[in-house]
C-alpha angles and dihedrals in degrees: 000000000000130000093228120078126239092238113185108232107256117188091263098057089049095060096051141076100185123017089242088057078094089074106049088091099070096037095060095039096046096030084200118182096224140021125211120196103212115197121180131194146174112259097197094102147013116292121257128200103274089059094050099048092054084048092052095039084055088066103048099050086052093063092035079060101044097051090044104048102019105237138134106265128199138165129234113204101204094201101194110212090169090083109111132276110175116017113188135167119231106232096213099051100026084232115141112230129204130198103196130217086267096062094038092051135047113233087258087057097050095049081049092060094044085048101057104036108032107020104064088062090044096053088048100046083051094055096044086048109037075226102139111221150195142184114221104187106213092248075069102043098043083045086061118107094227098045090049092036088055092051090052091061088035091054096056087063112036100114085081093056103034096100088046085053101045109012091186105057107004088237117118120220116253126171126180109170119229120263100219105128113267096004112092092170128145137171110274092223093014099238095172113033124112133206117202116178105220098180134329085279098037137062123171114210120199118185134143132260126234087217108009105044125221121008147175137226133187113198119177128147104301107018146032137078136335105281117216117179122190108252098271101041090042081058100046093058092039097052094049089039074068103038085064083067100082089172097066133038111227110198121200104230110201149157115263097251084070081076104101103035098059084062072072106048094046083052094063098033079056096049094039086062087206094110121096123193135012114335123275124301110252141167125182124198141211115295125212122230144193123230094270095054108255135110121290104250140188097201102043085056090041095058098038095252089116134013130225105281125253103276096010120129131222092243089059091071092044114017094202083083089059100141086236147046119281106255073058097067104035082053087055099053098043080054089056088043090063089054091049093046092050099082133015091230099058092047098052097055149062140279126198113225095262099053099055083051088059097051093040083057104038116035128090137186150115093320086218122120099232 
């Protein structure tokens, strides 16, 4: 069989010669002098091999660009550290509470698990691709004076977005944990949380304690509490925080199930007005199924819901069992990532479980990225 996939034309793949010809776009329009690939990802659990391959793709993608358009690439890992850690329901309201990696975990803890889950396949993706890093947690990221100054502004209009953020309610989800020592929870949907603009440099944010009770938050520029968005409203203000860097394109890397969502997520940077300039940069990548159709997922498998698929291997559900060391692995999707970048229509589509497997253990070629 070969290694390459029969993969059916799309109109995508029509319009391309090369898979980065998406981004052209952007490039000629922005004339930007450098390009930075950002990829985020949840760090509470070991990686599976969806996650890896967009990582690797990422990569890729940064040195196909560098060597077609001739400008400085870099990758930014988003390690999300937001993702939850304890998820709990209150018995007296019926809310359900989280407690996030942030607030499980000191800052020293939480580098500890990057570092041991996610770093050793990005140092070695760097060194097989010449392609520089570096991981930026979302503590990080919401601390920062442009992310909170975009919600801000955000923030004063809102109102205009609210149904594209949360399309079943209109109310768009904001935690801030509480600060009581040692306690870090906040409300899961946020019920009962309340965001009041005080002036362009200043919010107030009531919510309610699981343990504490009411409480209160100030969050401005450079202070206040730990600020924690629902997905689509957390993308919304960090792709407009980049977009105020005219210098450099900052292209979104995702999987391809963050599809639909981002329809969202134009739709309220349209109806906020405060873009300028063509939408954000995005790429989104292969995803990997199961035979059904759906995404290949850990949790579904780990709570019975779903079993490993037909042909699918252990290690595709957590890479550390890779048979195989790890210069071993990044070698082997770079590899795949040369597959995928042959030809538009094997990239914009996307792969059951199986048959990823079968090109991870069979193909073979020059495990660089160009």
């Amino acid at each position: 069989m070969s290694a390459h996939p029969a993969s059916p034309n799309t109109v995508l793949a029509n319009a391309l010669t090369y898979a980065e010809d998406v981004l052209t776009p952007w490039i000629r329009s922005q004339r930007p002098t450098s390009v930075v690939f950002t990829v985020g990802t949840q760090i509470n659990g070991a990686p599976h091999i969806g996650t890896s391959l967009v990582q690797a793709l990422t990569f890729a993608t940064a040195t196909r660009v560098q060597d077609r358009f001739v400008l400085p690439v870099s990758v930014t890992f988003g390690a999300l550290d937001n993702a939850p850690h304890d998820v709990v329901t209150d018995p007296a309201s019926g809310h359900r509470y989280q407690r996030a990696l942030a607030q499980a975990l000191d800052e020293h803890e939480t580098r500890g698990q990057i570092d041991t889950l996610y770093g050793p396949l990005f140092k070695a993706l760097s060194a097989l691709t010449g392609v520089s890093y570096r991981v930026e947690t979302y503590s990080e990221q919401q601390h920062g004076d442009s992310f909170r100054r975009t919600w801000l502004r955000v923030l004063s209009r809102v109102d205009a977005a609210r149904w594209w953020l949360a399309p079943s309610n209109g109310v768009p989800h904001v935690r801030v944990p509480c600060q009581a020592p040692g306690c870090g929870w906040a409300e899961k949907y946020a019920e009962r949380t309340r965001v009041c603009l005080q002036d362009a440099d200043r919010a107030v944010v009531s919510a309610v304690c699981l343990h504490h009770g009411p409480y209160e938050v100030i969050i401005g520029p450079d202070h206040g509490g730990y600020l924690d968005l629902a997905t689509l409203y957390r993308n919304l203000v960090k792709e407009l925080s980049a977009a105020g860097d005219p210098s450099a394109l900052h292209v979104m890397v995702k999987g391809g199930d963050c599809v639909f969502g981002s329809h969202l997520v134009d739709g309220a940077l349209q109806a906020l007005g405060l873009a300028q300039g063509p939408p954000p940069a995005r790429l989104f990548c292969p995803q990997v199924v199961t035979g059904t159709g759906a995404k290949l997922s850990k949790s579904l498998i780990r709570e019975g819901r779903a079993s490993l698929p037909q042909g699918a291997e252990p290690w595709m559900l957590d890479t550390r069992q890779w048979p195989g060391s790890l210069t071993q692995y990044a070698e082997q999707l770079l590899t795949l990532a040369e597959v995928l970048f042959a030809d538009p229509r094997h990239f914009f589509r996307s792969y059951s479980a199986a048959e990823i497997g079968r090109m991870m253990t069979t193909t073979t070629g020059s495990n660089t990225a160009a």
